[in-house]
Amino acid sequence: MLKNDLLLQALRGESLERPPVWMMRQAGRYLKEYQALRAKYDFFTRVKNPDLASDITIQPIDSLDMDAAILFSDILVIPQAMGLEVQMIENKGPFLPKTIQNKADIDALKINEAVKNLHFVFDAITVSKEKLNNRVPLIGFAGAPFTILCYMIEGKGSKNFDKAKAFCFTKRELAHELLQKITKLTILYLKEQIKSGVDVVQIFDSWSGLLSPADFNEFSETYLLQISNELSDLAPIILFPKGSWYALEKLSHSKASAIGIDWTISAKFARECTQNRITIQGNYDPCKLYQAPDLIKKDVHQLISDFGKDKLIVNLGHGILPDIPLKNAKAFVNAVKTYKETR
Amino acid sequence: MLKNDLLLQALRGESLERPPVWMMRQAGRYLKEYQALRAKYDFFTRVKNPDLASDITIQPIDSLDMDAAILFSDILVIPQAMGLEVQMIENKGPFLPKTIQNKADIDALKINEAVKNLHFVFDAITVSKEKLNNRVPLIGFAGAPFTILCYMIEGKGSKNFDKAKAFCFTKRELAHELLQKITKLTILYLKEQIKSGVDVVQIFDSWSGLLSPADFNEFSETYLLQISNELSDLAPIILFPKGSWYALEKLSHSKASAIGIDWTISAKFARECTQNRITIQGNYDPCKLYQAPDLIKKDVHQLISDFGKDKLIVNLGHGILPDIPLKNAKAFVNAVKTYKETR
């Protein structure tokens, strides 16, 4: 039994004294304990060694006492497991030397073997659960099919992922074949994560906001819904289609338990679109963590009263930035913990 | 008298047979005539020599027959004229070796002298108008104060402009001092552009979409409104706060004549928010110009019937991409010209 299951309660929509809090990218980056491991081991060693990955997963719980842990891993283990080389270039980001260009490339991608290639993730989950010792829930995750396609086609990070989008628009059938293949593996992958012990699953669609509403329906939503339909009986799901403000209303009717939003969506807009059908996660601008701790506290209390304390998971609208002082991150977490409804 | 003043009619909200069309970044990039000049002269030579700048301005009118020309220039001539060095590194983007960090840096920025430093822009306008010979209106432009601040603080392009935003959030008073100074110069600059002959003015807030609605009000809208209030009696104004979908309703009450939107905003949402109070400019995804010309034509006709042909300026939702084939760009323009309302 979990000692703190606020996150699960919020995902079930139960009324709470205060909302739960965690931060995207909370494991890594700004923590000196993480930097110590980063100096010794390269990125994929940190991801693939279950002892290291689980240590990094637990670090923010030990030092900041969040209401949830999220597995330290990467969304690009999926293309890697399917057979594509993925390099992580420090301070620059991912690089895939061979990208997907045609049907033969897509046909060559593996699915069943890929799940076996991902055993290090399931092991990291098992060890993380042991180390967490039921303190808080563990969140597993995967990239959304559209976002994974973006990297598979483009081969690296990009401001607008023009090549990936051009592939979708000019090779529509191939794009859907690829998306369907990624979706199939993602479902198997997340089922195995849940079997290994994660309590919640988040789907990161980091680049869906580059699509028009109609293209989002076609290239992103279809596959997000397949995933949520397959998994919602097994664990609560958080969908995070970053930037896709226009999709809120429709996704609030899905089988997901929560939708993550960024700071461009006001509490009023989010609640009006979703009519309290679904829990909202978000949406503090990570840049505001540069402010003094007392201002962060004031903002967080305002955020909670704007959204209302129920059906809310307090989080950032994007990952925490690497140079945020620890005391500012602590101020964010503690502001949620000290929230008292004043009405 | 202009032979084709469709753009001006659309900006006045008049009912038309078909909407006018032009493309952001239509001058440059994808045109072989432009590439020929690019091989001979560096970026700021092209911008600062009135003969070259006006030639580049006219090129798309000669080869694609748009309904408007837009001056070939750059939004960063403003920080440059204020005293900051701006380099344009080919294939990489702008670089400002010395950025704004404190009050002394802001105090050192020039305003009155800056207008004189910008005479090459006014000369390029005069020559462009001569070369256009009243065929179509000429659009002048400037960057919005928030977007200019982004480059002044960050010193280069960035995915999230975290440093610039952190400056706004942690040095609020200084940020407003800087924004006010940029605004003051921008008003003088655009007044002089109008005096020199531009028929319309567009304000590019390329990075406003990185702000929350509340921060947009504080750091962007305030200054956009100052500019439109000062200029709306002199020329029609198009505001383009890219990504700031949440600002549509409020800006539709401003003194601007049109708002530019990107493809993440549906016709339905745009028209509902603005209730036909203002002309909408946009919003085709530039990536869709990679499609075959017949598909582009179909899309453009759909776009016009979704928005309705009146109070519409057909454009892209962002600049045209450098490797778009000329025939695809032509298909876009011609699709608008052949539009016939079928109801």
XYZ file of C-alpha atoms in Angstrom:
686
model
C 0.000 0.000 0.000
C 1.249 3.457 -0.967
C 1.882 5.826 1.952
C 1.113 8.840 -0.247
C -1.356 8.180 -3.037
C -2.524 11.778 -3.585
C -1.638 11.480 -7.291
C -3.866 8.435 -7.763
C -6.686 10.124 -5.863
C -6.415 13.210 -8.069
C -6.444 10.986 -11.155
C -9.662 9.387 -9.895
C -11.092 12.882 -9.451
C -11.485 12.625 -5.667
C -11.764 15.773 -3.555
C -8.522 16.483 -1.672
C -7.134 18.853 0.964
C -4.513 19.955 -1.563
C -3.500 18.792 -5.064
C -0.487 16.507 -5.612
C 2.705 17.972 -7.114
C 5.580 16.701 -9.241
C 7.736 18.295 -11.940
C 8.464 17.178 -15.480
C 12.201 16.360 -15.764
C 12.385 16.331 -11.969
C 14.862 13.438 -12.224
C 18.089 14.901 -13.535
C 19.447 18.213 -14.711
C 19.228 20.690 -11.836
C 20.153 18.181 -9.073
C 23.793 18.044 -7.971
C 23.391 14.323 -7.135
C 22.460 13.831 -10.793
C 25.368 15.913 -12.064
C 27.717 13.686 -10.068
C 26.443 10.611 -11.966
C 26.420 12.508 -15.265
C 30.119 13.230 -14.861
C 30.845 9.494 -14.578
C 28.433 7.785 -17.004
C 27.180 8.725 -20.471
C 23.479 9.276 -21.131
C 22.438 5.842 -22.337
C 24.503 4.143 -19.610
C 22.498 6.140 -17.083
C 19.277 5.124 -18.829
C 20.144 1.447 -19.390
C 21.705 0.516 -16.078
C 18.731 -0.243 -13.773
C 20.718 0.692 -10.668
C 21.679 4.096 -12.034
C 18.268 4.768 -13.603
C 16.479 3.900 -10.374
C 18.882 5.972 -8.268
C 18.181 8.962 -10.514
C 14.439 8.264 -10.343
C 14.522 8.390 -6.538
C 16.788 11.437 -6.146
C 14.051 14.101 -6.357
C 11.864 12.166 -3.915
C 14.716 12.087 -1.411
C 15.662 15.721 -1.825
C 12.373 17.455 -2.693
C 9.691 15.084 -1.424
C 7.388 15.212 -4.484
C 4.086 13.344 -4.510
C 5.215 11.116 -7.382
C 8.374 9.706 -8.921
C 8.794 9.474 -12.687
C 11.105 6.873 -14.152
C 14.405 8.258 -15.449
C 14.464 7.153 -19.079
C 14.034 8.612 -22.563
C 11.294 8.522 -25.180
C 13.890 7.604 -27.848
C 14.493 4.122 -26.420
C 11.570 3.185 -28.713
C 13.212 3.968 -32.091
C 16.387 2.452 -30.659
C 14.641 -0.792 -29.724
C 13.034 -0.905 -33.175
C 16.484 -0.976 -34.728
C 17.497 2.654 -35.314
C 20.729 3.992 -33.886
C 20.118 6.874 -31.461
C 23.042 8.898 -30.138
C 22.633 11.414 -27.351
C 25.085 14.254 -27.886
C 25.699 16.020 -24.565
C 24.486 19.631 -24.556
C 23.055 19.187 -28.046
C 20.397 16.498 -27.963
C 19.495 13.344 -29.870
C 20.939 12.340 -33.232
C 19.764 9.453 -35.444
C 22.381 8.834 -38.161
C 19.934 6.812 -40.270
C 16.417 8.217 -40.593
C 13.215 6.707 -41.979
C 12.696 7.655 -45.630
C 10.639 4.951 -47.355
C 8.560 1.800 -47.023
C 11.583 -0.500 -46.787
C 12.851 1.518 -43.808
C 9.489 1.173 -42.086
C 9.224 -2.547 -42.861
C 12.655 -3.086 -41.311
C 11.533 -1.702 -37.938
C 11.101 -4.436 -35.330
C 8.211 -4.795 -32.900
C 8.251 -8.096 -30.999
C 12.024 -8.178 -30.683
C 11.863 -4.508 -29.666
C 9.947 -5.298 -26.478
C 12.738 -7.691 -25.488
C 15.300 -4.965 -26.243
C 13.550 -2.791 -23.682
C 14.006 -5.135 -20.690
C 16.343 -2.588 -19.062
C 13.366 -0.259 -18.648
C 11.273 -2.933 -16.947
C 14.208 -3.813 -14.690
C 14.691 -0.133 -13.810
C 11.000 -0.001 -12.858
C 11.282 -3.068 -10.599
C 14.338 -1.659 -8.817
C 12.808 1.833 -8.556
C 9.697 0.405 -6.923
C 11.892 -1.397 -4.370
C 13.871 1.741 -3.608
C 10.708 3.851 -3.398
C 9.390 1.409 -0.824
C 5.775 2.559 -1.324
C 6.488 6.168 -0.466
C 4.826 7.608 -3.605
C 3.472 6.306 -6.942
C 5.853 5.688 -9.838
C 4.984 7.196 -13.233
C 6.066 5.363 -16.384
C 6.027 7.024 -19.782
C 6.440 6.869 -23.534
C 6.584 9.374 -26.364
C 3.402 9.718 -28.404
C 3.595 8.107 -31.865
C 3.606 11.462 -33.690
C 6.497 12.767 -31.576
C 8.492 9.544 -32.110
C 7.828 9.815 -35.860
C 9.199 13.376 -35.740
C 12.580 12.145 -34.497
C 12.605 9.081 -36.765
C 12.148 11.222 -39.882
C 13.999 14.374 -38.888
C 16.881 12.572 -37.183
C 17.368 15.267 -34.547
C 15.658 17.990 -32.583
C 14.202 20.812 -34.673
C 12.288 24.028 -34.129
C 9.456 23.140 -36.512
C 10.094 19.526 -37.615
C 9.387 20.595 -41.197
C 10.849 17.410 -42.725
C 8.760 15.178 -40.492
C 5.610 17.152 -41.225
C 6.376 17.199 -44.959
C 6.668 13.393 -44.787
C 3.201 13.192 -43.190
C 1.660 15.530 -45.762
C 3.295 14.091 -48.891
C 3.548 10.389 -47.941
C 0.360 10.086 -46.005
C -0.030 6.288 -46.247
C 3.539 5.626 -45.223
C 3.185 8.041 -42.321
C 0.159 6.134 -41.056
C 1.950 2.821 -41.484
C 4.815 4.155 -39.390
C 2.525 5.701 -36.772
C 0.586 2.444 -36.499
C 3.762 0.451 -36.028
C 5.016 2.811 -33.316
C 1.580 2.680 -31.665
C 1.593 -1.113 -31.609
C 4.991 -1.219 -29.918
C 4.090 1.601 -27.536
C 1.060 -0.322 -26.308
C 3.128 -3.472 -25.704
C 5.835 -1.371 -24.062
C 3.485 0.418 -21.694
C 1.646 -2.809 -20.793
C 4.996 -4.257 -19.780
C 5.827 -1.100 -17.788
C 2.542 -1.478 -15.909
C 3.216 -5.194 -15.278
C 6.622 -4.216 -13.918
C 5.021 -1.878 -11.420
C 4.364 1.647 -12.662
C 1.216 3.095 -11.115
C 0.497 5.722 -13.782
C 1.517 6.224 -17.401
C 2.166 9.556 -19.149
C 2.249 9.956 -22.943
C 4.424 12.873 -24.087
C 3.337 14.382 -27.407
C 6.014 17.051 -27.288
C 5.521 18.181 -30.904
C 1.778 17.782 -31.498
C 1.406 21.552 -31.117
C 3.088 21.956 -34.518
C -0.013 20.488 -36.169
C -3.248 22.186 -37.179
C -6.372 20.893 -35.408
C -7.311 18.769 -38.466
C -3.790 17.351 -38.801
C -3.680 16.692 -35.064
C -6.831 14.595 -35.417
C -5.289 12.647 -38.242
C -1.663 12.195 -37.181
C -1.756 12.400 -33.409
C -5.132 11.955 -31.761
C -6.040 8.714 -33.575
C -3.014 7.033 -32.044
C -3.294 8.661 -28.613
C -6.819 7.272 -28.414
C -5.719 3.781 -29.483
C -3.190 3.819 -26.668
C -5.601 5.126 -24.034
C -8.321 2.705 -25.098
C -5.935 -0.240 -24.751
C -4.451 0.796 -21.416
C -7.068 2.668 -19.430
C -8.263 -0.490 -17.656
C -4.720 -1.267 -16.540
C -3.522 2.082 -15.170
C -4.518 5.749 -15.172
C -3.179 7.630 -18.188
C -2.013 11.227 -18.483
C -1.949 12.629 -22.026
C 0.363 15.580 -22.621
C -0.102 16.928 -26.152
C 2.067 20.008 -25.663
C 0.791 23.089 -27.450
C -2.408 21.424 -28.696
C -4.770 23.714 -26.816
C -7.424 23.104 -29.471
C -7.593 19.394 -28.556
C -8.555 19.845 -24.906
C -12.293 19.548 -25.311
C -12.145 16.399 -27.423
C -9.507 14.661 -25.297
C -11.549 15.351 -22.176
C -13.994 12.760 -23.551
C -11.241 10.131 -23.921
C -10.450 7.295 -21.541
C -7.414 9.132 -20.194
C -7.544 10.213 -16.538
C -5.761 13.536 -17.027
C -4.513 15.959 -19.643
C -1.277 17.886 -19.206
C -1.311 21.510 -20.367
C 1.257 24.268 -20.709
C 1.105 27.864 -19.439
C -0.406 29.294 -22.629
C -3.710 27.719 -21.571
C -5.428 29.647 -18.791
C -7.227 27.857 -15.967
C -10.482 29.400 -17.165
C -10.071 28.114 -20.734
C -9.000 24.645 -19.570
C -11.895 24.235 -17.162
C -14.438 25.631 -19.633
C -13.282 23.261 -22.392
C -13.182 20.192 -20.194
C -16.147 20.937 -17.898
C -14.505 19.056 -15.027
C -14.776 15.781 -16.944
C -11.058 15.167 -16.518
C -8.148 16.044 -14.215
C -5.802 18.761 -15.466
C -2.032 18.619 -14.945
C 0.122 21.700 -15.211
C 0.882 24.415 -15.969
C 3.498 26.692 -14.375
C 5.931 28.315 -16.817
C 9.323 26.713 -15.964
C 10.957 30.101 -16.609
C 9.113 31.506 -13.611
C 11.194 29.265 -11.340
C 13.962 31.842 -11.834
C 11.911 34.189 -9.628
C 12.508 34.579 -5.891
C 10.958 31.784 -3.749
C 8.320 34.083 -2.214
C 7.059 35.045 -5.680
C 6.978 31.385 -6.727
C 4.894 30.601 -3.661
C 2.449 33.405 -4.430
C 2.127 32.256 -8.063
C 1.539 28.614 -7.101
C -1.185 29.525 -4.619
C -2.789 31.661 -7.332
C -2.525 28.774 -9.817
C -4.307 26.399 -7.430
C -7.076 28.847 -6.693
C -7.494 29.621 -10.409
C -7.923 25.935 -11.302
C -9.568 24.895 -8.042
C -7.798 22.378 -5.803
C -9.664 19.289 -7.075
C -9.026 17.417 -10.321
C -5.664 19.164 -10.444
C -2.079 17.872 -10.482
C 0.324 20.757 -9.998
C 3.260 20.558 -12.384
C 5.275 22.709 -14.744
C 4.045 23.218 -18.305
C 7.351 21.798 -19.593
C 10.529 20.271 -18.098
C 12.402 22.061 -15.298
C 15.376 24.048 -16.665
C 18.893 22.849 -15.825
C 20.064 25.966 -13.983
C 17.127 26.432 -11.602
C 18.418 26.749 -8.016
C 17.329 23.865 -5.774
C 15.739 26.287 -3.290
C 13.446 27.582 -6.054
C 12.356 24.059 -7.002
C 11.726 23.433 -3.305
C 9.678 26.612 -3.061
C 7.473 25.305 -5.888
C 6.842 21.951 -4.205
C 6.378 23.429 -0.737
C 3.941 26.058 -1.983
C 1.615 23.246 -3.041
C 2.058 21.421 0.266
C 1.218 24.516 2.300
C -1.819 25.437 0.217
C -4.956 25.966 2.254
C -8.203 26.841 0.617
C -9.213 30.244 1.920
C -12.842 30.336 0.869
C -3.800 55.252 -57.753
C -3.145 51.559 -57.155
C -4.174 49.254 -60.000
C -4.787 46.406 -57.522
C -5.901 47.505 -54.086
C -7.603 44.275 -52.992
C -5.428 44.191 -49.855
C -6.569 47.647 -48.788
C -10.192 46.766 -49.489
C -9.906 43.612 -47.389
C -8.324 45.647 -44.589
C -11.312 48.009 -44.713
C -13.596 44.981 -44.479
C -15.213 45.480 -47.885
C -16.937 42.579 -49.607
C -14.826 41.201 -52.478
C -15.043 38.682 -55.317
C -12.043 36.893 -53.829
C -9.631 37.634 -50.967
C -6.157 39.106 -51.601
C -3.084 36.884 -51.256
C 0.565 37.344 -50.320
C 3.088 35.172 -48.485
C 5.243 35.940 -45.488
C 8.928 35.835 -46.552
C 7.784 35.980 -50.169
C 10.796 38.192 -50.921
C 13.835 35.942 -50.750
C 14.711 32.353 -49.972
C 12.904 30.105 -52.502
C 13.383 32.462 -55.512
C 16.334 31.794 -57.819
C 16.533 35.531 -58.628
C 17.089 36.079 -54.900
C 19.685 33.315 -54.635
C 21.646 35.015 -57.423
C 21.877 38.220 -55.345
C 22.552 36.239 -52.188
C 25.620 34.689 -53.830
C 27.045 38.163 -54.486
C 26.113 40.284 -51.460
C 25.967 39.514 -47.743
C 22.713 39.822 -45.812
C 23.015 43.356 -44.459
C 24.318 44.628 -47.800
C 21.135 43.275 -49.392
C 19.077 44.937 -46.667
C 20.936 48.269 -46.622
C 21.395 48.964 -50.297
C 18.079 50.509 -51.445
C 18.562 49.251 -54.998
C 19.119 45.657 -53.911
C 16.416 45.735 -51.217
C 13.859 47.156 -53.647
C 14.818 44.659 -56.369
C 14.253 41.812 -53.896
C 10.978 43.401 -52.778
C 9.690 43.416 -56.363
C 10.894 39.934 -57.386
C 7.856 37.990 -56.118
C 5.471 40.490 -57.712
C 7.192 40.000 -61.062
C 7.330 36.219 -60.847
C 4.247 35.286 -58.805
C 1.934 38.273 -59.143
C 0.880 38.562 -55.493
C -1.659 41.142 -54.381
C 0.903 42.923 -52.187
C 4.626 43.472 -51.901
C 6.391 43.440 -48.545
C 9.602 45.353 -48.098
C 12.729 43.179 -47.986
C 14.306 44.092 -44.664
C 14.814 42.632 -41.194
C 13.271 43.248 -37.793
C 16.766 43.416 -36.242
C 17.633 46.717 -37.932
C 16.007 48.204 -34.808
C 18.495 46.914 -32.189
C 21.235 47.707 -34.716
C 20.073 51.302 -35.126
C 19.858 51.629 -31.330
C 23.563 50.839 -31.089
C 23.835 47.062 -30.728
C 25.956 45.064 -33.140
C 23.872 42.517 -35.070
C 25.584 39.918 -37.235
C 23.623 37.679 -39.590
C 25.382 34.341 -39.821
C 24.351 32.631 -43.085
C 22.395 29.398 -42.501
C 22.421 30.013 -38.750
C 20.627 33.246 -38.007
C 21.224 36.440 -36.065
C 23.939 36.921 -33.461
C 24.326 39.903 -31.105
C 27.797 39.793 -29.523
C 26.792 42.228 -26.770
C 23.386 41.680 -25.181
C 21.334 43.839 -22.829
C 21.919 42.896 -19.184
C 21.289 45.916 -16.970
C 20.042 49.479 -16.673
C 23.243 51.016 -18.062
C 22.864 48.886 -21.205
C 19.297 50.103 -21.651
C 20.211 53.738 -20.985
C 22.894 53.525 -23.679
C 20.362 52.576 -26.380
C 19.701 55.445 -28.787
C 16.309 56.591 -30.055
C 16.472 59.879 -31.993
C 19.798 59.070 -33.600
C 18.433 55.581 -34.364
C 15.755 56.945 -36.700
C 18.504 58.645 -38.699
C 20.438 55.359 -38.790
C 17.445 53.775 -40.481
C 17.371 56.080 -43.519
C 18.312 53.118 -45.773
C 14.913 51.569 -45.003
C 13.057 54.735 -45.973
C 15.132 54.994 -49.147
C 14.392 51.350 -49.999
C 10.675 52.120 -49.594
C 10.871 55.134 -51.938
C 12.679 53.113 -54.608
C 10.383 50.100 -54.168
C 7.323 52.279 -54.670
C 8.844 53.635 -57.896
C 9.621 50.143 -59.168
C 6.181 48.842 -58.168
C 4.665 51.636 -60.210
C 1.293 51.354 -58.441
C 0.780 47.705 -59.330
C 0.047 46.578 -55.737
C 0.296 48.035 -52.213
C 3.609 47.935 -50.341
C 3.663 46.532 -46.803
C 6.185 47.916 -44.319
C 6.945 46.166 -41.051
C 8.664 46.062 -37.692
C 9.200 43.478 -34.992
C 6.960 43.809 -31.948
C 8.733 45.172 -28.868
C 8.590 41.842 -27.008
C 10.164 39.987 -29.944
C 12.911 42.606 -30.285
C 13.561 42.353 -26.529
C 13.930 38.574 -26.971
C 16.850 39.029 -29.365
C 18.392 41.906 -27.382
C 18.564 39.797 -24.218
C 19.149 36.333 -25.661
C 21.591 37.488 -28.338
C 20.479 34.887 -30.868
C 17.595 32.695 -31.977
C 16.342 30.219 -29.390
C 13.651 27.571 -29.078
C 12.152 29.001 -25.897
C 13.950 32.307 -25.256
C 14.320 31.290 -21.608
C 16.925 33.966 -20.826
C 14.768 36.714 -22.299
C 11.705 35.518 -20.415
C 13.706 35.127 -17.200
C 14.803 38.770 -17.608
C 11.143 39.836 -17.903
C 10.107 37.821 -14.857
C 13.023 38.696 -12.579
C 13.797 42.269 -13.694
C 10.290 43.417 -14.399
C 10.928 47.172 -14.200
C 13.964 47.031 -16.442
C 12.057 44.887 -18.927
C 9.311 47.508 -19.134
C 11.869 50.280 -19.482
C 13.417 48.404 -22.414
C 10.052 47.558 -23.995
C 8.972 51.196 -23.707
C 12.163 52.405 -25.343
C 11.780 49.936 -28.228
C 8.131 50.944 -28.579
C 8.995 54.614 -28.777
C 11.511 54.002 -31.566
C 9.189 51.568 -33.368
C 6.470 54.220 -33.539
C 8.883 56.810 -34.961
C 10.258 54.192 -37.364
C 6.868 53.108 -38.677
C 5.640 56.705 -38.998
C 8.663 57.375 -41.174
C 7.979 54.200 -43.216
C 4.429 55.418 -43.830
C 5.689 58.886 -44.810
C 8.078 57.198 -47.242
C 5.199 55.418 -48.915
C 4.209 52.086 -47.366
C 0.466 51.496 -47.649
C 0.133 49.005 -44.783
C 2.203 48.108 -41.737
C 2.630 44.654 -40.192
C 3.940 44.078 -36.652
C 5.626 40.694 -36.219
C 5.459 39.337 -32.672
C 7.217 36.118 -33.592
C 7.767 34.989 -29.994
C 4.679 36.245 -28.153
C 3.324 32.681 -28.195
C 5.948 31.746 -25.598
C 4.063 33.825 -23.035
C 1.094 32.895 -20.870
C -2.054 34.956 -21.485
C -1.339 37.102 -18.399
C 2.296 37.645 -19.365
C 1.248 38.414 -22.950
C -0.992 41.174 -21.600
C 1.857 42.583 -19.578
C 4.874 42.214 -21.864
C 3.422 42.212 -25.357
C -0.120 43.507 -25.723
C 0.466 46.771 -23.851
C 3.065 47.759 -26.425
C 1.215 46.401 -29.470
C -1.712 48.594 -28.471
C 0.479 51.680 -28.007
C 1.764 51.170 -31.540
C -1.651 50.593 -33.094
C -3.169 53.533 -31.242
C -0.440 55.840 -32.536
C -0.509 54.624 -36.139
C -4.019 53.507 -37.001
C -4.977 56.940 -38.362
C -1.977 56.908 -40.694
C -2.164 53.431 -42.248
C -3.933 50.098 -41.728
C -2.096 47.828 -39.292
C -1.788 44.045 -39.271
C -0.813 42.525 -35.923
C 0.791 39.079 -36.047
C 1.296 37.739 -32.521
C 2.374 34.251 -33.606
C 1.118 31.482 -31.348
C -0.950 33.798 -29.141
C -4.301 32.211 -29.977
C -5.631 33.308 -26.588
C -5.233 37.001 -27.543
C -7.488 36.959 -30.601
C -10.666 38.101 -28.920
C -9.028 41.022 -27.125
C -6.987 42.180 -30.118
C -10.089 42.135 -32.299
C -11.226 45.164 -30.275
C -7.978 47.044 -30.995
C -7.430 49.738 -33.620
C -5.589 47.280 -35.873
C -7.244 46.426 -39.199
C -6.239 42.746 -39.229
C -4.768 39.994 -37.100
C -2.436 37.381 -38.553
C -2.911 33.830 -37.292
C -1.114 30.528 -37.763
C -2.545 27.124 -38.748
C -3.127 25.951 -35.175
C -6.116 28.308 -35.073
C -9.115 26.961 -36.969
C -11.317 29.244 -39.061
C -14.205 28.461 -36.744
C -12.268 29.465 -33.605
C -10.898 32.635 -35.232
C -14.270 33.814 -36.473
C -16.036 32.946 -33.208
C -13.456 34.856 -31.139
C -13.420 37.906 -33.364
C -17.081 37.995 -34.454
C -16.179 39.562 -37.801
C -14.977 42.694 -36.031
C -11.606 42.437 -37.772
C -9.989 41.001 -40.910
C -8.054 37.748 -40.438
C -4.787 37.046 -42.239
C -3.478 33.510 -42.622
C -3.142 30.669 -42.056
C -1.872 27.909 -44.354
C 0.801 25.644 -42.869
C 3.954 26.446 -44.923
C 4.875 22.737 -44.745
C 1.813 21.948 -46.836
C 3.423 23.726 -49.783
C 5.505 20.548 -50.187
C 2.319 18.854 -51.413
C 1.443 18.496 -55.109
C -0.059 21.668 -56.693
C -3.528 20.126 -57.101
C -3.679 19.343 -53.369
C -2.509 22.859 -52.530
C -5.295 24.254 -54.701
C -7.902 22.088 -52.981
C -6.644 23.110 -49.540
C -6.653 26.815 -50.386
C -10.209 26.696 -51.719
C -11.217 24.882 -48.522
C -9.430 27.510 -46.426
C -11.322 30.329 -48.132
C -14.668 28.655 -47.747
C -13.925 27.827 -44.087
C -13.121 31.469 -43.275
C -15.506 33.002 -45.777
C -14.102 35.133 -48.598
C -14.621 38.506 -46.902
C -12.466 40.030 -44.169
C -9.781 37.549 -45.162
C -6.218 37.948 -46.428
C -4.890 34.600 -47.608
C -1.351 34.004 -46.418
C 0.801 31.340 -44.805
C 0.813 30.959 -41.030
C 4.600 31.527 -41.043
C 7.305 32.326 -43.619
C 7.611 30.262 -46.823
C 10.320 27.582 -46.491
C 13.509 27.959 -48.552
C 13.182 24.714 -50.550
C 9.575 25.068 -51.739
C 9.416 24.612 -55.541
C 8.317 27.768 -57.371
C 5.428 25.914 -59.025
C 4.017 25.069 -55.593
C 4.195 28.691 -54.473
C 2.468 29.620 -57.741
C -0.229 27.014 -57.109
C -0.914 28.689 -53.761
C -1.286 32.166 -55.247
C -3.269 30.990 -58.268
C -5.668 28.956 -56.142
C -6.734 32.189 -54.459
C -7.066 33.991 -57.777
C -9.276 31.270 -59.252
C -11.501 31.020 -56.201
C -15.198 31.340 -56.974
C -17.765 31.193 -54.242
C -19.945 28.163 -54.950
C -22.843 28.865 -52.652
